[in-house]
Structures are given as structure tokens and as C-alpha cells.
Coordinates of C-alpha atoms in Angstrom, one line a residue:
M993 CA 0.0 0.0 0.0
I994 CA 1.4 3.4 -1.0
T995 CA 1.2 6.0 1.7
S996 CA 0.2 9.6 1.0
T997 CA 3.8 10.9 1.5
A998 CA 5.2 8.1 -0.6
W999 CA 2.6 9.0 -3.3
A1000 CA 3.8 12.6 -3.3
S1001 CA 7.5 11.6 -3.5
L1002 CA 6.8 9.2 -6.4
F1003 CA 4.4 11.3 -8.5
G1004 CA 4.8 14.8 -7.2
D1005 CA 2.2 17.2 -6.0
P1006 CA -1.2 16.6 -7.7
E1007 CA -2.0 19.4 -10.1
I1008 CA -5.7 20.1 -10.1
T1009 CA -7.7 21.0 -13.3
H1010 CA -11.4 20.9 -13.8
T1011 CA -11.4 17.8 -16.1
K1012 CA -14.6 16.1 -14.8
V1013 CA -17.3 18.7 -14.3
V1014 CA -20.7 17.4 -13.2
E1015 CA -23.9 18.9 -11.8
P1016 CA -24.1 18.7 -8.0
R1017 CA -26.0 15.6 -6.8
V1018 CA -28.7 17.2 -4.7
A1019 CA -30.0 15.0 -1.8
A1020 CA -32.4 17.7 -0.6
V1021 CA -33.2 21.3 -1.3
V1022 CA -34.6 23.1 1.8
D1023 CA -37.7 25.0 0.8
P1024 CA -37.1 28.7 1.2
S1025 CA -40.8 29.3 2.0
Q1026 CA -40.4 27.0 5.0
L1027 CA -37.0 28.2 6.0
Q1028 CA -38.0 31.9 6.0
I1029 CA -34.7 33.3 7.2
G1030 CA -33.7 35.4 4.2
L1031 CA -30.3 34.6 2.8
P1032 CA -28.9 31.5 4.6
M1033 CA -25.2 31.9 5.3
S1034 CA -23.9 30.2 8.5
L1035 CA -24.1 26.5 9.5
A1036 CA -23.6 24.4 12.6
V1037 CA -24.2 20.7 13.1
V1038 CA -25.6 19.2 16.3
G1039 CA -26.0 15.5 16.0
Q1040 CA -28.6 14.8 13.3
R1041 CA -29.7 18.4 13.1
L1042 CA -28.4 21.4 11.2
V1043 CA -28.7 25.0 12.5
V1044 CA -28.8 27.6 9.8
G1045 CA -28.2 31.4 10.4
G1046 CA -29.7 33.7 7.8
S1047 CA -30.1 37.4 7.2
E1048 CA -33.6 37.4 8.7
G1049 CA -33.5 34.7 11.3
V1050 CA -32.3 31.2 12.5
A1051 CA -33.7 27.8 11.6
M1052 CA -33.2 24.2 12.5
V1053 CA -33.3 21.5 9.8
E1054 CA -33.2 17.7 10.1
A1055 CA -31.2 15.3 7.9
G1056 CA -33.9 15.0 5.2
G1057 CA -34.2 18.7 4.8
K1058 CA -37.4 19.2 6.8
V1059 CA -37.5 22.5 8.7
L1060 CA -38.1 21.8 12.4
W1061 CA -38.4 25.4 13.5
T1062 CA -37.7 29.0 12.4
L1063 CA -37.1 32.1 14.4
K1064 CA -37.6 35.4 12.6
L1065 CA -35.1 38.1 13.7
P1066 CA -34.3 41.7 12.6
P1067 CA -32.5 41.8 9.2
A1068 CA -28.7 41.8 9.4
T1069 CA -25.8 41.8 6.9
A1070 CA -24.3 38.8 8.7
R1071 CA -25.8 36.3 11.1
Q1072 CA -23.6 33.4 12.3
V1073 CA -24.5 30.5 14.6
A1074 CA -23.2 27.8 17.0
A1075 CA -25.1 25.2 19.0
D1076 CA -24.9 22.4 21.5
D1077 CA -27.5 19.8 22.6
T1078 CA -29.8 22.3 24.3
Q1079 CA -29.4 25.8 22.8
V1080 CA -28.4 27.8 19.8
A1081 CA -26.3 31.0 20.0
F1082 CA -26.0 33.6 17.3
T1083 CA -24.1 36.8 16.5
S1084 CA -25.2 39.4 13.9
F1085 CA -24.0 42.7 12.6
D1086 CA -24.6 45.2 9.8
A1087 CA -21.9 46.4 7.4
G1088 CA -21.5 50.2 7.4
G1089 CA -19.3 52.4 5.4
V1090 CA -15.5 52.6 4.9
D1091 CA -13.5 55.4 6.5
R1092 CA -10.6 56.3 4.3
S1093 CA -9.5 59.4 6.2
A1094 CA -6.3 57.8 7.3
T1095 CA -5.4 56.8 3.8
L1096 CA -6.1 60.3 2.5
A1097 CA -4.1 61.9 5.3
N1098 CA -1.0 59.7 4.7
P1099 CA -1.1 57.7 1.5
L1100 CA 2.4 56.2 1.9
L1101 CA 1.7 54.7 5.3
G1102 CA -2.0 54.3 4.9
G1103 CA -2.8 52.9 1.6
E1104 CA -5.6 50.3 1.7
L1105 CA -4.1 49.2 5.0
G1106 CA -5.6 52.4 6.5
A1107 CA -9.1 51.8 5.3
R1108 CA -11.3 51.3 8.3
Y1109 CA -14.4 49.2 7.7
E1110 CA -17.3 50.1 10.0
F1111 CA -19.9 47.8 11.5
R1112 CA -23.0 48.5 13.5
N1113 CA -26.0 46.8 15.3
A1114 CA -23.7 44.1 16.5
T1115 CA -25.7 41.7 18.6
I1116 CA -25.4 38.4 20.5
G1117 CA -28.4 36.1 21.2
L1118 CA -29.4 32.8 22.6
I1119 CA -32.3 30.5 21.4
D1120 CA -33.7 27.4 23.2
G1121 CA -34.0 24.0 21.6
E1122 CA -37.6 24.7 20.4
G1123 CA -36.7 27.9 18.6
R1124 CA -37.7 30.5 21.2
L1125 CA -35.6 33.5 21.7
L1126 CA -34.2 33.6 25.3
W1127 CA -32.3 36.9 25.1
S1128 CA -30.6 39.2 22.7
V1129 CA -28.1 41.9 23.7
P1130 CA -25.9 44.5 22.0
S1131 CA -22.3 43.4 21.7
A1132 CA -19.9 45.0 24.1
E1133 CA -17.9 45.9 20.9
Q1134 CA -19.8 47.3 17.9
A1135 CA -17.7 45.5 15.3
K1136 CA -17.4 42.6 13.0
L1137 CA -18.2 39.6 15.2
S1138 CA -17.1 36.0 15.0
P1139 CA -19.6 33.1 15.2
P1140 CA -20.2 32.4 18.9
A1141 CA -18.5 29.7 20.9
L1142 CA -20.2 27.9 23.8
T1143 CA -19.1 26.6 27.1
A1144 CA -21.5 25.0 29.6
K1145 CA -22.5 28.3 31.1
T1146 CA -21.1 31.1 28.8
V1147 CA -20.9 32.4 25.2
G1148 CA -17.6 33.7 23.9
V1149 CA -17.4 36.1 21.0
V1150 CA -14.3 37.4 19.1
G1151 CA -14.6 41.0 17.9
V1152 CA -12.1 43.2 16.1
K1153 CA -10.2 44.4 19.2
T1154 CA -11.7 42.3 22.0
F1155 CA -12.9 38.9 23.2
A1156 CA -16.0 39.1 25.3
V1157 CA -17.8 36.4 27.4
Y1158 CA -21.5 36.5 28.2
D1159 CA -23.6 34.5 30.7
R1160 CA -25.9 32.0 29.0
A1161 CA -28.5 32.6 31.7
D1162 CA -29.2 36.3 30.8
G1163 CA -26.7 37.6 28.3
K1164 CA -24.8 39.8 30.7
P1165 CA -21.0 40.1 30.4
V1166 CA -19.3 37.9 33.0
A1167 CA -16.1 39.9 32.9
E1168 CA -14.5 42.9 31.2
P1169 CA -13.7 42.2 27.5
L1170 CA -10.1 41.1 26.9
S1171 CA -7.9 43.0 24.4
V1172 CA -6.7 41.2 21.3
Y1173 CA -5.3 44.4 19.7
T1174 CA -2.1 46.3 19.7
N1175 CA -2.0 49.5 17.6
V1176 CA 1.6 49.3 16.3
F1177 CA 2.8 52.8 15.3
G1178 CA -0.8 53.9 15.2
L1179 CA -1.3 52.2 11.9
M1180 CA -3.4 49.1 12.8
E1181 CA -6.9 50.7 13.2
G1182 CA -7.9 50.1 9.6
L1183 CA -6.1 46.8 9.0
V1184 CA -7.6 45.0 12.0
S1185 CA -11.1 46.0 10.8
Q1186 CA -10.4 43.9 7.7
F1187 CA -8.9 40.9 9.4
P1188 CA -11.2 37.9 9.9
S1189 CA -13.0 37.4 13.2
R1190 CA -12.8 33.6 13.5
P1191 CA -14.7 31.7 16.3
A1192 CA -12.9 30.5 19.4
V1193 CA -12.6 26.7 19.9
V1194 CA -13.8 25.3 23.2
V1195 CA -11.9 22.4 24.8
G1196 CA -12.5 21.5 28.4
D1197 CA -14.6 24.6 29.1
V1198 CA -11.7 26.8 28.0
F1199 CA -11.8 29.2 25.0
H1200 CA -8.9 29.0 22.6
L1201 CA -8.8 31.9 20.1
V1202 CA -6.5 33.7 17.6
R1203 CA -7.1 37.3 16.6
N1204 CA -4.7 39.8 15.0
N1205 CA -1.4 38.7 16.4
F1206 CA -2.6 37.1 19.7
Y1207 CA -3.1 33.5 20.7
K1208 CA -5.1 33.2 23.9
R1209 CA -6.7 30.7 26.3
V1210 CA -9.5 32.1 28.3
S1211 CA -11.5 30.5 31.0
A1212 CA -15.3 30.2 30.9
S1213 CA -15.5 32.9 33.4
G1214 CA -13.6 35.3 31.1
K1215 CA -10.2 35.2 32.8
E1216 CA -7.1 35.1 30.7
V1217 CA -5.2 31.8 31.2
E1218 CA -2.6 32.2 28.5
S1219 CA -1.7 35.0 26.1
T1220 CA 1.2 35.2 23.6
R1221 CA 2.2 37.1 20.5
T1222 CA 5.3 34.9 19.8
V1223 CA 6.3 31.3 19.2
G1224 CA 9.2 30.9 21.5
L1225 CA 11.2 34.0 22.1
M1226 CA 11.8 35.4 18.6
T1227 CA 9.2 34.3 16.1
P1228 CA 6.2 36.7 16.1
L1229 CA 2.6 35.7 15.5
E1230 CA 1.2 38.1 12.9
Y1231 CA -1.6 38.1 10.3
M1232 CA -3.3 34.9 11.6
P1233 CA -6.2 34.5 9.1
A1234 CA -6.8 30.7 9.4
G1235 CA -8.2 28.7 12.3
P1236 CA -8.3 27.8 15.1
V1237 CA -9.5 24.2 14.8
A1238 CA -9.2 21.4 17.4
L1239 CA -7.6 18.1 16.6
G1240 CA -7.3 15.8 19.6
D1241 CA -5.4 17.7 22.3
R1242 CA -4.1 20.3 19.8
I1243 CA -5.3 23.7 18.6
I1244 CA -4.2 24.4 15.1
F1245 CA -4.1 27.7 13.2
G1246 CA -2.1 29.4 10.5
N1247 CA -0.3 32.7 10.1
S1248 CA 1.1 34.7 7.2
P1249 CA 4.2 36.7 8.0
S1250 CA 4.7 40.2 6.5
D1251 CA 8.4 39.9 5.9
G1252 CA 8.3 37.6 2.9
K1253 CA 8.8 34.4 4.8
Q1254 CA 6.7 31.3 4.2
P1255 CA 3.4 31.1 6.2
M1256 CA 3.3 28.8 9.2
L1257 CA 0.9 26.2 10.5
L1258 CA 1.1 26.0 14.3
A1259 CA -0.2 23.6 16.9
A1260 CA -0.7 24.6 20.5
K1261 CA -1.4 22.2 23.4
T1262 CA -4.9 22.5 24.9
S1263 CA -3.1 22.6 28.3
G1264 CA -0.8 25.5 27.2
G1265 CA 2.3 26.1 25.1
F1266 CA 3.1 25.1 21.5
V1267 CA 3.7 21.6 20.2
W1268 CA 5.0 22.3 16.7
D1269 CA 5.2 25.0 14.0
E1270 CA 5.8 24.2 10.3
R1271 CA 6.6 26.5 7.4
M1272 CA 4.3 25.9 4.4
D1273 CA 5.6 25.8 0.9
A1274 CA 2.8 28.0 -0.5
L1275 CA 4.6 29.7 -3.4
V1276 CA 2.5 30.3 -6.5
K1277 CA 3.5 31.8 -9.8
T1278 CA 2.6 35.4 -10.4
G1279 CA 4.2 35.8 -13.7
M1280 CA 6.6 34.1 -16.1
L1281 CA 9.6 34.7 -13.8
S1282 CA 8.0 35.7 -10.5
S1283 CA 6.3 34.0 -7.6
A1284 CA 4.9 34.9 -4.2
S1285 CA 3.9 33.1 -1.0
D1286 CA 0.1 32.5 -0.6
A1287 CA -1.7 32.8 2.7
P1288 CA -3.6 30.0 4.5
M1289 CA -7.2 31.1 4.9
D1290 CA -9.3 28.0 5.6
L1291 CA -8.7 25.1 8.0
T1292 CA -10.8 22.0 8.6
V1293 CA -10.3 18.6 10.1
G1294 CA -11.2 15.1 9.0
G1295 CA -10.0 11.6 9.4
G1296 CA -7.4 12.6 12.0
N1297 CA -5.8 15.1 9.7
V1298 CA -6.0 18.9 9.2
Y1299 CA -6.6 20.4 5.8
V1300 CA -5.4 23.9 4.9
A1301 CA -6.5 25.9 1.9
T1302 CA -4.7 28.9 0.5
N1303 CA -5.9 30.7 -2.6
F1304 CA -4.3 28.2 -5.0
S1305 CA -3.4 25.1 -3.0
V1306 CA -4.8 22.6 -0.5
F1307 CA -2.5 20.9 2.0
C1308 CA -3.0 17.9 4.3
Y1309 CA -1.1 17.7 7.6
S1310 CA -1.0 15.0 10.2
A1311 CA -1.7 15.8 13.8
A1312 CA 2.0 15.6 14.4
G1313 CA 2.6 18.5 11.9
R1314 CA 3.9 16.4 9.0
Q1315 CA 2.8 17.4 5.5
Q1316 CA 1.1 14.5 3.8
W1317 CA 0.4 16.1 0.5
R1318 CA -0.2 19.4 -1.3
A1319 CA -2.6 19.7 -4.2
R1320 CA -1.7 22.6 -6.6
N1321 CA -3.9 24.7 -8.8
A1322 CA -3.5 24.1 -12.6
K1323 CA -5.6 26.0 -15.1
G1324 CA -8.3 26.9 -12.5
G1325 CA -8.9 23.7 -10.7
L1326 CA -8.3 25.4 -7.3
F1327 CA -8.9 29.0 -8.4
P1328 CA -10.8 30.5 -5.4
S1329 CA -14.5 31.0 -5.4
S1330 CA -16.1 34.4 -5.2
L1331 CA -15.9 34.5 -1.4
R1332 CA -13.1 32.0 -0.6
G1333 CA -9.5 33.0 0.1
A1334 CA -7.6 36.2 0.5
R1335 CA -7.5 39.6 -1.3
Y1336 CA -4.2 41.4 -0.8
I1337 CA -3.8 44.9 0.3
G1338 CA -0.9 47.2 1.2
N1339 CA 0.8 50.5 1.3
S1340 CA 4.1 51.9 0.0
F1341 CA 6.1 49.8 2.5
E1342 CA 4.1 46.7 3.0
R1343 CA 2.5 45.6 -0.2
K1344 CA 1.0 42.2 0.4
V1345 CA -1.2 41.7 3.5
P1346 CA -3.9 39.0 3.2
V1347 CA -7.4 39.9 4.3
P1348 CA -10.5 37.8 3.6
K1349 CA -12.9 38.5 0.7
S1350 CA -15.9 38.0 3.0
F1351 CA -17.2 39.5 6.2
L1352 CA -18.4 36.0 7.2
S1353 CA -16.3 33.4 9.0
T1354 CA -18.1 30.5 7.3
S1355 CA -16.0 27.6 6.0
M1356 CA -15.2 27.2 2.4
L1357 CA -13.4 23.9 3.0
A1358 CA -14.8 20.6 4.3
A1359 CA -13.5 17.1 4.7
T1360 CA -14.5 13.5 5.5
D1361 CA -12.3 10.5 5.9
E1362 CA -12.4 10.0 2.2
R1363 CA -12.8 13.3 0.5
V1364 CA -12.0 17.0 0.7
Y1365 CA -14.3 19.7 -0.7
V1366 CA -13.1 23.2 -1.5
A1367 CA -15.0 26.1 -3.0
T1368 CA -13.5 27.1 -6.3
S1369 CA -14.5 28.8 -9.6
Y1370 CA -15.2 27.5 -13.0
T1371 CA -16.1 29.0 -16.3
G1372 CA -18.5 26.8 -18.3
T1373 CA -21.5 26.7 -20.5
A1374 CA -25.1 27.3 -19.4
V1375 CA -25.5 23.6 -18.8
A1376 CA -22.8 21.7 -16.8
P1377 CA -20.5 19.6 -19.1
E1378 CA -20.8 15.9 -19.1
A1379 CA -18.5 13.9 -16.9
G1380 CA -15.0 13.8 -18.4
A1381 CA -15.4 16.9 -20.5
S1382 CA -12.2 18.9 -21.1
A1383 CA -11.5 21.9 -19.0
V1384 CA -11.1 25.3 -20.6
S1385 CA -7.6 26.6 -21.1
G1386 CA -5.9 28.8 -18.5
D1387 CA -4.2 32.1 -19.3
A1388 CA -0.7 33.3 -18.1
V1389 CA -2.0 34.4 -14.7
E1390 CA -1.8 31.8 -11.9
G1391 CA -5.1 30.0 -11.8
A1392 CA -7.1 32.2 -14.1
E1393 CA -9.4 30.8 -16.7
A1394 CA -9.8 32.4 -20.1
G1395 CA -13.3 33.8 -20.6
K1396 CA -15.0 32.7 -23.9
A1397 CA -18.1 33.9 -25.6
G1398 CA -21.1 31.9 -24.4
R1399 CA -19.5 30.8 -21.2
V1400 CA -20.3 31.9 -17.7
R1401 CA -18.2 31.9 -14.5
A1402 CA -19.8 30.6 -11.2
D1403 CA -18.6 29.0 -8.0
A1404 CA -17.8 25.3 -8.0
I1405 CA -16.8 22.7 -5.5
T1406 CA -13.6 20.8 -6.3
V1407 CA -13.5 17.4 -4.8
L1408 CA -10.1 15.8 -3.9
D1409 CA -9.1 12.4 -2.5
A1410 CA -8.3 12.8 1.2
K1411 CA -5.6 10.2 1.1
N1412 CA -3.3 11.8 -1.5
G1413 CA -4.9 15.0 -2.8
S1414 CA -5.7 13.7 -6.3
Y1415 CA -8.5 15.1 -8.2
I1416 CA -11.9 13.4 -8.2
E1417 CA -14.4 15.8 -9.8
S1418 CA -15.9 19.3 -9.8
L1419 CA -19.5 20.1 -8.8
W1420 CA -20.8 23.1 -10.8
A1421 CA -24.0 24.7 -11.9
P1422 CA -24.6 28.1 -13.6
G1423 CA -25.3 30.9 -11.1
Q1424 CA -23.8 29.1 -8.1
R1425 CA -22.5 31.4 -5.4
I1426 CA -21.2 29.6 -2.3
L1427 CA -21.4 31.2 1.1
G1428 CA -20.4 28.3 3.3
M1429 CA -20.3 24.5 3.6
I1430 CA -20.2 21.8 6.3
V1431 CA -20.4 18.0 6.4
F1432 CA -23.8 17.1 7.8
G1433 CA -24.3 13.3 8.2
D1434 CA -24.0 11.7 4.8
T1435 CA -24.4 15.0 3.0
L1436 CA -22.5 18.3 2.3
A1437 CA -24.7 21.2 3.5
V1438 CA -24.0 24.2 1.3
T1439 CA -25.4 27.7 1.7
M1440 CA -25.7 29.4 -1.7
G1441 CA -27.1 32.7 -3.1
D1442 CA -30.3 30.8 -4.0
G1443 CA -30.7 28.9 -0.7
L1444 CA -29.6 25.9 1.3
K1445 CA -28.8 22.6 -0.4
L1446 CA -27.8 19.2 0.9
L1447 CA -25.5 17.5 -1.6
Q1448 CA -24.6 13.9 -1.7
L1449 CA -21.0 13.3 -0.6
K1450 CA -20.4 10.9 -3.4

């Protein structure tokens, strides 16, 4: 039997091209007239039930797609959910304008890094298992909020500059919010508003979170247990756009340094301290003679491994931090979807800082023991090509597909073999716009611009 690492050494990294494009195999389409939550966007799995956060409410759906209950809520730009066996928590916020005064005042130091994105009506709420609202309170920080994280008695929420913990009984803060922000040279105000607010991971009733350049462990009562901005004494944590995820007794996340070094994947012990850190070979071509390092943006776990997606690659690592395989984009096979991956911003001194395309922290990467699913892009005809149809040619830009008359671009789901990263197929339909995905029983639940669909895994 050939192991995944032996496969890579014998055959090289798989190069992914859309060579087998098929229509998504839909197991169930959740009726929007029953869902009644506006645009569905955020997903959380609790046993055999799926919680869905939408622009106008929250709903619970069973495996066959039947809506069990719906709670209407005030409209919001973003609403994200988490749940346990008894209750559902949500965060919501509205997107405001963009303050570019810092950029205009100092174009050299500001640039797009100085653009401060504004958010309002930030709210945290809790719903009981029957779909009744228990409480809803304004966020301590009016900012872009992460999906909530739940301990037995509290709800933790990552904002732009703080981490706050609320009592599940009544929504009141249990402690003063903890800072996850350092305004270096007074230049970080705009940049941090563009960084992703990823949810904390809860292990043993302790919150584990990454935000800006901090890794923290926080007790359920809101007390800081551990806080660090470095790995060891000399290696700084900065630009941490991916994770955290839990894998056994390890908390794994990714960073993207600003000094041109390769990004890192890091593992912290749930009990404190770091286990390992590995530099990622995430170089991609940007021209005939040039290349740049791509940033990790999505993490997920499956089959005892952790999977990492950059704009143009997918990696598989073992729990011990050993790279098992890397699948590389070729002619668009891993070209990022409309909302997956990073957009790069900068100023005159720092030209390539990765920030997410989306305000949401929904996952664009999912995995089972057998397969990995990643949101990508494909340019095809109005009807999806038959299985085995040839992919369109790519142009000179890394990953870009050439537009042709009569062809339309839409989001796709590229499916890889979890054992070695080899290509299986691409799921594509005209007009697809993917907002998030999660494995739900024997289906892949996907929120799209036209609703919630449960797709067959195979």
C-alpha cells in the first residue's frame, strides 16, 4: 500500500484541473418558503440536526431537509450560529461604510491598510431548543463579530479588538472584555477591521482563540489563562487568518508573515504552550519569472488530519505536523470561489497583507475520511458539461481561466481524494455562489445565493 507521503514523492504534487465537471448531486433542497430566514449563510451541526443562520433569522433542519423550526429576527448583513445539545447561539451585525480618512491623510503609510471598515448593530443572542428567543443583547464591541463559541455556562465572541464572554442565563457580560489588539505605530486601526474574526474553539470549558497577532486561552468565566504574541522568544505571530480548529489535544491555526517568509501552520497544546510549527511551501507563480507566497485562509479537520486551503493550494497535515500532500492549482482547478480566500492589500512599505474577501467566517473547506471539498471557480456553458469533459484553457496568470463567448463563471466545489490530494471531480452549476459549507451526516450542506442545499457526498 502506497502512503500519501510516498505518493507525493513518487508522483509529485497533484495538479488540479477541472477535467470532470458534473452537476451537484442534490440530496435535498430546503424549501425557502419553509426556511423563511432570508439569505442562509452560516451552518452548525448538532448530531442529526443542522442549525442555519440567515439574514432574517435562524432555523433548525433535520437530515432529510425538513425544517423543524424557524425564528424570525431583525434583518442583518451577517448572522452566524453555534449550537450544543440544548441551545443555539448567534451573532449578527450590519456592514457600514469605509472610513478612508487615514489613507487620504497619509497615502504612503495608509494605503488600503488604513481603510477602516465600519460595522453597527452588533448583537449576541441565545435560542432554546424549540426555537424560542431567550435573550438578545448589544455586543460589548460594535464591530465585525465571529460566530459564537459555547461553554457549559457562557458564550464567547471574538470581535475586532476584544474577546468578550457572556452569561448563558441572561446575556450579561461575565467579565470585562479582553484586548486582542495592539496599535503598532498607530497604523493598525484600519487593518484589523479587515482581518477575519474567527470563532474560538472550546476544549475542556476553555476558549482557545486567535485574533490579530494574539493566541489566547480564556476560562469560561472570562479570565485570561494564556496570552502570547510569539512562538518561542523570537518568532512573532502576525496576520493569523486561518483557524483555530481542534484536533485531539491540539489547537491548530495558520499565520502569514509580513516579511516575505513562508506562512506557518502552528499547533498549541490545549493545556498550554506550543507543540510544533511548520513553514508551508505556499509559493505560487505570479508571472513568467516571478512568484509569491500565498496565505492560509481556511482550515478544517477530517480523518485525524488537518486540511489547509490557500488561494491556490490545498494541504494535508497529520496531527504531528507532517505534511502528507499538497494539491496545486492548474488552469483553474483550485482557483478560489467568489468568497473564498484572500485579497491582498498594502501601502508603500508593506505591499501584500492577506485579508478575507468575505465579512463572514463561514468555512469554504470541508472534509470526510475519504474526500476533501473546496470552494473554487469554473467558467462553463449554461449547462454543466458531461463527466469527463475537457476543461477550458488557462491564461498566463496563476489559476485564471480564459473567458470565452457563451461561457459563464460561477462557483464550483472541487473534490479531492483525502488520502493523496488527487482530483476526483468538480461540482458546478450556472449561477452558483457559495457562502459556506459543512459536512452534515452523509451530505454536504452548502449555503448558496439561491438557498440551502444538501448535496450527496459521493
